[in-house]
Amino acid sequence: MKSTVLSCFFVALFAFQSVQAQERNVTGKVTSSEDGSPLPGVNVVVKGTTNGTVTDVNGNYALSITNGNAALIFSFIGLRTEEITVGERSVVDISLALEFTQLSEVVVSGLATTVKRSNLANTVSTVSAKDLVGTTSPITTDGALQGKIAGANIQSNGSMPGGGFNVQLRGVSTLGSSASQPLFIIDGIYVDNSQFSNGRSQANKATGGSAASSQDNNANRLADLNPDDIENIEILKGASAAAIYGTRANAGVVIITTKRGKGGKTQVNFGQDIGFSKALSFYGGADWTEEKLTTYFSPDDIPLLQAAKANGTYTDWEREVYGETGVIKNSRLSVAGGDQKTKFYINGSIADETGIVKNTGFQRYSIRANIDHKITKWLDISVNSNLIRSNNDRGWAGNDNSYTNYGYSLAYTKPYVNLFPDAQGNYPLNPVGENPLAVRDKAVNNQKVTRIFQGFNANALLINKAKTSLTVRYAGGVDYQNGYSLIWLPTELQSQQAEPNPGFAQDTRTEVLNYNSQLSAVFTLNAMEDKLNLTSSGGFVQLGTVARLSYVRGRGLPAGTSNPGRADVFQSDTEYTENT
């Protein structure tokens, strides 16, 4: 118990000190040791952390570090992993050589088969649990993958906690970013990573009130998965992945295997991470001079600027909005063990992250249970269960050009105007647009999700002879999610007062059930004294989706009311789809 408390204390102390340390940039170039050509897509990660990046098409990289003793780890498929201590250098170049031992590794290649990496037609990347989470566990799985997959383009959907990421393994599809997302499979369960409109673009009219918009700034649902549950990840990027998994895999496949129990003594592990986040730099919009004021606005405002600097009311609004210190807390407890017949793994975790903007944050509560049981010598089964609940306050940062967007309002806001509320909580008007502090403190962009993964697998070794074997495998699972989101722009907001029906609210509810069932058989033959190995497989896969999306939208709300049913202008709709 003492060692656990001390370890938690030192983790917290390290996280605190890392924030205080001065950041500096390290750049460099990665080349091939054979011909000196640049190597694009090489993973560059600070050892013991999740801070990483990938080299560009010219083999160049740039990374921020906080520790002069930091070591950089360079890795790429088929090349030897190298580790270099940075020291006082600001430029670290390196050449990577071929790694022949990896070519004998066995990787997952299809629904029921494995193959040596050297014989694989697909491009495959592997991320282990150690590589994924590093010393401290990231909050979300998609965030943990950043800088870990060679050649992958992983971009954040927004700056707020729990915002989710777009993962592109094979380039951008002409069908749009959603069509470029890979297929995710967790322990044989086909996972839905869809994004659903929450109504933000209708609230701020960012796209003229269109029904769906990338400016909704939705979170994808891969953020629900706890990274600490993951044992390893296989990424199939070859075109033949679609031939194995169907059209859903035209953008690649991400196969996630979670941790399982091992025979022996029961092991109990507890871990806790505490860290802090801050904006690394600001654009410096508050650097106003009399010359700048005269150029862009009016010289009549010069006395206001001088007075604000004299009486201390000159405010850097960018730092006021984005200058909070976010707190990251992640606690987890796992129990694993078993005997020769039955093994189990149970893990519970609580993740809590507050953002660098007030009233933003992400909380996730997760519990997982994986049980494996060997019924006979030739038959074994496994059951996987995972319950997740998350709560996400997204705020109003994003890429929409509307006054409810913090960044858009700040671009025009003068540092000598007063935007702070008075003693009664009333916010002053912003002469050039919406008051970003009022939006930050009063507007709501919230999403709550309950997620259930339930899987079942069975393996039957029907023939097991010296040179031949026949294995029949069944895998089935369901992915259920129930989501609720609320978008609310109160009546008293400055931008709403300009509307014919001030006050907007949208209540959106989603319920999606994805299910899959697959039966496969694998026959192997070893002939000519193991010089000839033949593997033949066949199977049947059934996939289905049942989805219900409903929303209630209203404009013209009574003061202090977020219920769209009480609006003057009321609209509702329900969409139901079922595909097999």
Coordinates of N, CA and C in Angstrom, one line a residue, residues 134-268:
G134 N 2.4 4.3 -23.0 CA 3.6 4.8 -22.5 C 3.6 4.7 -20.9
T135 N 4.2 5.7 -20.3 CA 4.3 5.8 -18.8 C 2.9 6.1 -18.2
T136 N 2.2 7.0 -18.8 CA 0.9 7.4 -18.3 C -0.2 7.2 -19.3
S137 N -1.3 6.8 -18.9 CA -2.4 6.4 -19.9 C -3.1 7.6 -20.4
P138 N -3.2 7.8 -21.8 CA -4.0 8.8 -22.3 C -5.5 8.6 -22.0
I139 N -6.3 9.7 -22.2 CA -7.7 9.6 -21.8 C -8.4 8.8 -22.9
T140 N -8.1 9.0 -24.2 CA -8.9 8.3 -25.2 C -8.0 7.5 -26.1
T141 N -8.6 6.4 -26.7 CA -7.8 5.5 -27.6 C -7.3 6.2 -28.9
D142 N -8.2 7.0 -29.5 CA -7.8 7.6 -30.7 C -6.7 8.7 -30.5
G143 N -6.8 9.3 -29.4 CA -5.7 10.2 -29.0 C -4.4 9.5 -28.8
A144 N -4.5 8.3 -28.2 CA -3.3 7.5 -27.9 C -2.6 7.0 -29.2
L145 N -3.3 6.9 -30.3 CA -2.8 6.4 -31.5 C -1.9 7.4 -32.2
Q146 N -2.0 8.7 -31.9 CA -1.3 9.8 -32.6 C 0.2 9.5 -32.5
G147 N 0.8 9.5 -33.7 CA 2.3 9.3 -33.7 C 2.7 7.9 -33.6
K148 N 1.8 6.9 -33.5 CA 2.1 5.5 -33.3 C 2.0 4.7 -34.6
I149 N 1.3 5.2 -35.6 CA 1.0 4.4 -36.8 C 1.7 5.0 -38.0
A150 N 2.7 4.3 -38.6 CA 3.4 4.9 -39.7 C 2.5 5.2 -40.9
G151 N 2.6 6.4 -41.4 CA 1.8 6.8 -42.5 C 0.4 7.2 -42.3
A152 N -0.1 7.1 -41.0 CA -1.5 7.4 -40.7 C -1.6 8.9 -40.5
N153 N -2.8 9.4 -40.9 CA -3.1 10.8 -40.7 C -4.2 10.8 -39.6
I154 N -3.8 11.3 -38.4 CA -4.8 11.3 -37.3 C -4.9 12.8 -36.8
Q155 N -6.1 13.3 -37.1 CA -6.3 14.7 -36.8 C -7.4 14.9 -35.8
S156 N -7.2 15.8 -34.9 CA -8.2 16.1 -33.8 C -9.4 16.8 -34.4
N157 N -10.6 16.5 -33.9 CA -11.8 17.2 -34.4 C -12.0 18.5 -33.7
G158 N -11.3 18.8 -32.6 CA -11.4 20.0 -31.9 C -10.4 20.0 -30.7
S159 N -10.3 21.2 -30.1 CA -9.3 21.4 -29.0 C -9.9 21.0 -27.7
M160 N -11.2 20.7 -27.6 CA -11.7 20.4 -26.3 C -11.6 19.0 -25.9
P161 N -11.6 18.7 -24.6 CA -11.4 17.3 -24.1 C -12.5 16.4 -24.7
G162 N -12.0 15.1 -25.1 CA -13.0 14.1 -25.6 C -13.5 14.4 -26.9
G163 N -12.8 15.3 -27.7 CA -13.3 15.7 -29.0 C -13.3 14.7 -30.0
G164 N -12.4 13.7 -29.9 CA -12.3 12.6 -30.9 C -11.4 13.0 -32.0
F165 N -11.1 12.0 -32.9 CA -10.1 12.2 -33.9 C -10.6 11.6 -35.2
N166 N -10.2 12.1 -36.4 CA -10.3 11.4 -37.6 C -9.1 10.6 -37.9
V167 N -9.3 9.3 -38.2 CA -8.2 8.4 -38.5 C -8.2 8.0 -39.9
Q168 N -7.2 8.4 -40.7 CA -7.1 8.0 -42.1 C -5.8 7.2 -42.4
L169 N -6.0 6.0 -42.8 CA -4.9 5.1 -43.0 C -4.4 5.1 -44.5
R170 N -5.3 5.4 -45.4 CA -5.0 5.2 -46.8 C -5.3 6.4 -47.7
G171 N -5.2 7.6 -47.1 CA -5.5 8.8 -47.8 C -7.0 9.2 -47.7
V172 N -7.3 10.4 -48.3 CA -8.6 10.9 -48.1 C -9.5 10.4 -49.3
S173 N -10.7 9.8 -48.9 CA -11.6 9.3 -49.9 C -12.3 10.4 -50.6
T174 N -12.7 10.2 -51.8 CA -13.5 11.2 -52.5 C -14.9 11.3 -52.0
L175 N -15.3 10.3 -51.2 CA -16.6 10.3 -50.6 C -16.7 11.1 -49.3
G176 N -15.6 11.7 -48.9 CA -15.7 12.5 -47.7 C -14.9 11.9 -46.6
S177 N -14.7 12.7 -45.5 CA -13.8 12.2 -44.4 C -14.4 11.0 -43.7
S178 N -15.8 10.9 -43.6 CA -16.4 9.8 -42.9 C -16.1 8.5 -43.6
A179 N -16.1 8.6 -45.0 CA -15.9 7.4 -45.8 C -14.4 7.0 -45.8
S180 N -13.5 7.9 -45.3 CA -12.1 7.6 -45.2 C -11.7 6.9 -43.9
Q181 N -12.7 6.8 -43.0 CA -12.4 6.2 -41.7 C -12.3 4.7 -41.8
P182 N -11.3 4.1 -41.1 CA -11.1 2.6 -41.2 C -12.2 1.9 -40.5
L183 N -12.2 0.6 -40.7 CA -13.1 -0.3 -40.0 C -12.4 -0.7 -38.7
F184 N -13.1 -0.6 -37.5 CA -12.6 -0.9 -36.2 C -13.2 -2.2 -35.8
I185 N -12.4 -3.2 -35.3 CA -12.9 -4.4 -34.8 C -12.2 -4.7 -33.4
I186 N -13.1 -4.9 -32.4 CA -12.6 -5.1 -31.0 C -13.0 -6.5 -30.6
D187 N -12.0 -7.3 -30.4 CA -12.3 -8.7 -30.0 C -13.3 -9.4 -30.8
G188 N -13.3 -9.2 -32.1 CA -14.3 -9.8 -33.0 C -15.6 -9.0 -33.2
I189 N -15.7 -7.9 -32.5 CA -16.9 -7.0 -32.6 C -16.7 -5.9 -33.5
Y190 N -17.5 -5.8 -34.5 CA -17.4 -4.7 -35.5 C -18.0 -3.4 -34.8
V191 N -17.1 -2.4 -34.7 CA -17.4 -1.3 -33.9 C -17.9 -0.1 -34.7
D192 N -19.0 0.5 -34.3 CA -19.5 1.7 -35.0 C -18.8 2.9 -34.5
N193 N -18.1 3.6 -35.4 CA -17.4 4.8 -35.1 C -18.0 6.1 -35.8
S194 N -19.3 6.0 -36.0 CA -20.0 7.1 -36.7 C -20.1 8.4 -35.9
Q195 N -20.3 9.4 -36.6 CA -20.5 10.7 -35.9 C -22.0 11.2 -36.3
F196 N -22.7 11.6 -35.2 CA -24.1 12.1 -35.4 C -24.2 13.6 -35.2
S197 N -25.0 14.2 -36.0 CA -25.2 15.6 -35.9 C -25.9 16.0 -34.5
N198 N -25.3 16.9 -33.8 CA -25.9 17.4 -32.5 C -26.6 18.7 -32.6
G199 N -26.6 19.3 -33.8 CA -27.4 20.5 -34.0 C -26.7 21.8 -33.9
R200 N -25.4 21.7 -33.7 CA -24.6 23.0 -33.4 C -24.7 23.9 -34.6
S201 N -24.6 23.3 -35.9 CA -24.6 24.2 -37.0 C -26.0 24.9 -37.2
Q202 N -27.0 24.2 -36.7 CA -28.3 24.8 -36.8 C -28.5 26.0 -35.8
A203 N -27.8 25.8 -34.6 CA -27.9 26.8 -33.6 C -27.2 28.1 -34.0
N204 N -26.0 28.0 -34.6 CA -25.3 29.2 -34.9 C -25.4 29.6 -36.4
K205 N -26.2 28.8 -37.2 CA -26.4 29.0 -38.6 C -25.0 29.1 -39.3
A206 N -24.1 28.2 -38.9 CA -22.8 28.3 -39.5 C -22.8 27.9 -41.0
T207 N -23.8 27.0 -41.4 CA -23.9 26.6 -42.8 C -25.3 26.9 -43.3
G208 N -25.9 28.0 -42.8 CA -27.2 28.3 -43.3 C -28.3 27.4 -42.7
G209 N -27.9 26.7 -41.6 CA -28.9 25.8 -41.0 C -29.1 24.5 -41.7
S210 N -28.1 24.0 -42.4 CA -28.2 22.8 -43.1 C -28.4 21.6 -42.1
A211 N -28.9 20.5 -42.6 CA -29.3 19.4 -41.7 C -28.0 18.7 -41.1
A212 N -27.0 18.7 -41.9 CA -25.7 18.0 -41.4 C -24.5 18.9 -41.8
S213 N -23.5 18.9 -41.0 CA -22.4 19.7 -41.2 C -21.2 19.2 -40.5
S214 N -20.0 19.3 -41.2 CA -18.7 19.0 -40.5 C -18.5 20.1 -39.4
Q215 N -19.1 21.2 -39.4 CA -18.9 22.2 -38.4 C -19.7 22.0 -37.1
D216 N -20.5 20.8 -37.1 CA -21.1 20.4 -35.8 C -20.0 20.1 -34.8
N217 N -18.8 19.8 -35.3 CA -17.7 19.5 -34.3 C -18.0 18.3 -33.4
N218 N -18.5 17.2 -34.0 CA -19.0 16.1 -33.2 C -17.8 15.3 -32.7
A219 N -18.0 14.5 -31.7 CA -17.0 13.6 -31.2 C -17.3 12.2 -31.8
N220 N -16.2 11.5 -32.3 CA -16.5 10.2 -32.8 C -16.5 9.2 -31.6
R221 N -17.0 8.1 -31.7 CA -17.3 7.2 -30.5 C -16.1 6.3 -30.2
L222 N -15.0 6.3 -30.9 CA -13.8 5.6 -30.5 C -13.3 6.1 -29.2
A223 N -13.7 7.4 -28.8 CA -13.3 8.0 -27.6 C -13.8 7.2 -26.4
D224 N -14.9 6.4 -26.6 CA -15.5 5.6 -25.5 C -14.5 4.6 -24.9
L225 N -13.7 4.0 -25.8 CA -12.9 2.9 -25.4 C -11.7 3.3 -24.5
N226 N -11.5 2.5 -23.4 CA -10.4 2.8 -22.5 C -9.1 2.3 -23.0
P227 N -8.1 3.1 -23.2 CA -6.8 2.7 -23.8 C -6.1 1.6 -22.9
D228 N -6.4 1.7 -21.6 CA -5.7 0.8 -20.7 C -6.2 -0.7 -20.8
D229 N -7.3 -0.9 -21.5 CA -7.9 -2.2 -21.7 C -7.2 -2.9 -22.9
I230 N -6.4 -2.2 -23.7 CA -5.9 -2.7 -25.0 C -4.6 -3.5 -24.8
E231 N -4.5 -4.7 -25.3 CA -3.3 -5.5 -25.3 C -2.5 -5.2 -26.5
N232 N -3.0 -5.1 -27.7 CA -2.3 -4.7 -28.9 C -3.3 -4.3 -30.0
I233 N -2.8 -3.6 -31.0 CA -3.5 -3.2 -32.1 C -2.8 -3.6 -33.4
E234 N -3.5 -4.2 -34.3 CA -3.0 -4.5 -35.7 C -3.7 -3.6 -36.7
I235 N -3.0 -3.0 -37.5 CA -3.5 -2.1 -38.5 C -3.3 -2.6 -39.9
L236 N -4.3 -3.0 -40.7 CA -4.2 -3.5 -42.0 C -4.5 -2.4 -43.0
K237 N -3.5 -2.0 -43.8 CA -3.6 -0.9 -44.7 C -3.6 -1.3 -46.2
G238 N -3.4 -2.5 -46.5 CA -3.3 -2.9 -47.9 C -4.7 -3.0 -48.5
A239 N -4.7 -2.9 -49.9 CA -6.0 -3.0 -50.6 C -6.7 -4.3 -50.4
S240 N -6.0 -5.4 -50.2 CA -6.6 -6.7 -50.0 C -7.4 -6.8 -48.7
A241 N -7.2 -5.8 -47.8 CA -8.0 -5.8 -46.5 C -9.5 -5.7 -46.9
A242 N -9.8 -5.0 -47.9 CA -11.2 -4.9 -48.3 C -11.8 -6.2 -48.8
A243 N -10.9 -7.0 -49.5 CA -11.3 -8.3 -50.0 C -11.6 -9.2 -48.8
I244 N -11.0 -9.1 -47.7 CA -11.2 -9.9 -46.6 C -12.4 -9.5 -45.8
Y245 N -12.5 -8.2 -45.5 CA -13.6 -7.7 -44.6 C -14.7 -6.9 -45.3
G246 N -14.6 -6.8 -46.7 CA -15.7 -6.2 -47.4 C -15.5 -4.7 -47.6
T247 N -16.5 -4.1 -48.1 CA -16.4 -2.7 -48.5 C -16.2 -1.7 -47.3
R248 N -16.6 -2.2 -46.1 CA -16.4 -1.4 -44.9 C -14.9 -1.1 -44.7
A249 N -14.1 -2.0 -45.2 CA -12.7 -1.9 -45.0 C -11.9 -1.3 -46.1
N250 N -12.6 -0.5 -47.0 CA -11.9 0.1 -48.1 C -10.9 1.1 -47.7
A251 N -11.0 1.6 -46.5 CA -10.1 2.6 -45.9 C -9.1 2.0 -44.9
G252 N -9.1 0.6 -44.8 CA -8.2 0.0 -43.9 C -9.0 -0.6 -42.7
V253 N -8.3 -1.4 -41.9 CA -8.9 -2.1 -40.8 C -8.0 -1.9 -39.6
V254 N -8.6 -1.6 -38.4 CA -7.9 -1.5 -37.1 C -8.5 -2.6 -36.2
I255 N -7.6 -3.6 -36.0 CA -8.0 -4.8 -35.2 C -7.5 -4.6 -33.8
I256 N -8.4 -4.5 -32.8 CA -8.0 -4.2 -31.4 C -8.2 -5.4 -30.6
T257 N -7.2 -5.9 -29.9 CA -7.3 -7.0 -29.0 C -7.1 -6.5 -27.5
T258 N -8.1 -6.8 -26.7 CA -8.0 -6.3 -25.3 C -7.3 -7.4 -24.4
K259 N -6.9 -6.9 -23.2 CA -6.2 -7.7 -22.3 C -7.0 -8.9 -21.8
R260 N -6.3 -10.0 -21.5 CA -7.0 -11.2 -21.0 C -6.2 -11.7 -19.8
G261 N -6.9 -12.6 -19.0 CA -6.2 -13.2 -17.8 C -5.2 -14.2 -18.2
K262 N -4.3 -14.5 -17.3 CA -3.3 -15.5 -17.5 C -3.3 -16.5 -16.3
G263 N -3.0 -17.7 -16.5 CA -3.0 -18.7 -15.4 C -1.9 -18.3 -14.4
G264 N -2.3 -18.7 -13.1 CA -1.3 -18.4 -12.0 C -2.0 -17.6 -10.9
K265 N -1.2 -17.0 -10.1 CA -1.8 -16.2 -9.0 C -2.6 -15.0 -9.5
T266 N -3.6 -14.7 -8.7 CA -4.4 -13.5 -9.1 C -3.6 -12.2 -8.9
Q267 N -3.6 -11.4 -9.9 CA -2.9 -10.2 -9.8 C -3.8 -9.0 -9.8
V268 N -3.5 -8.1 -8.8 CA -4.3 -6.9 -8.6 C -3.4 -5.7 -8.9

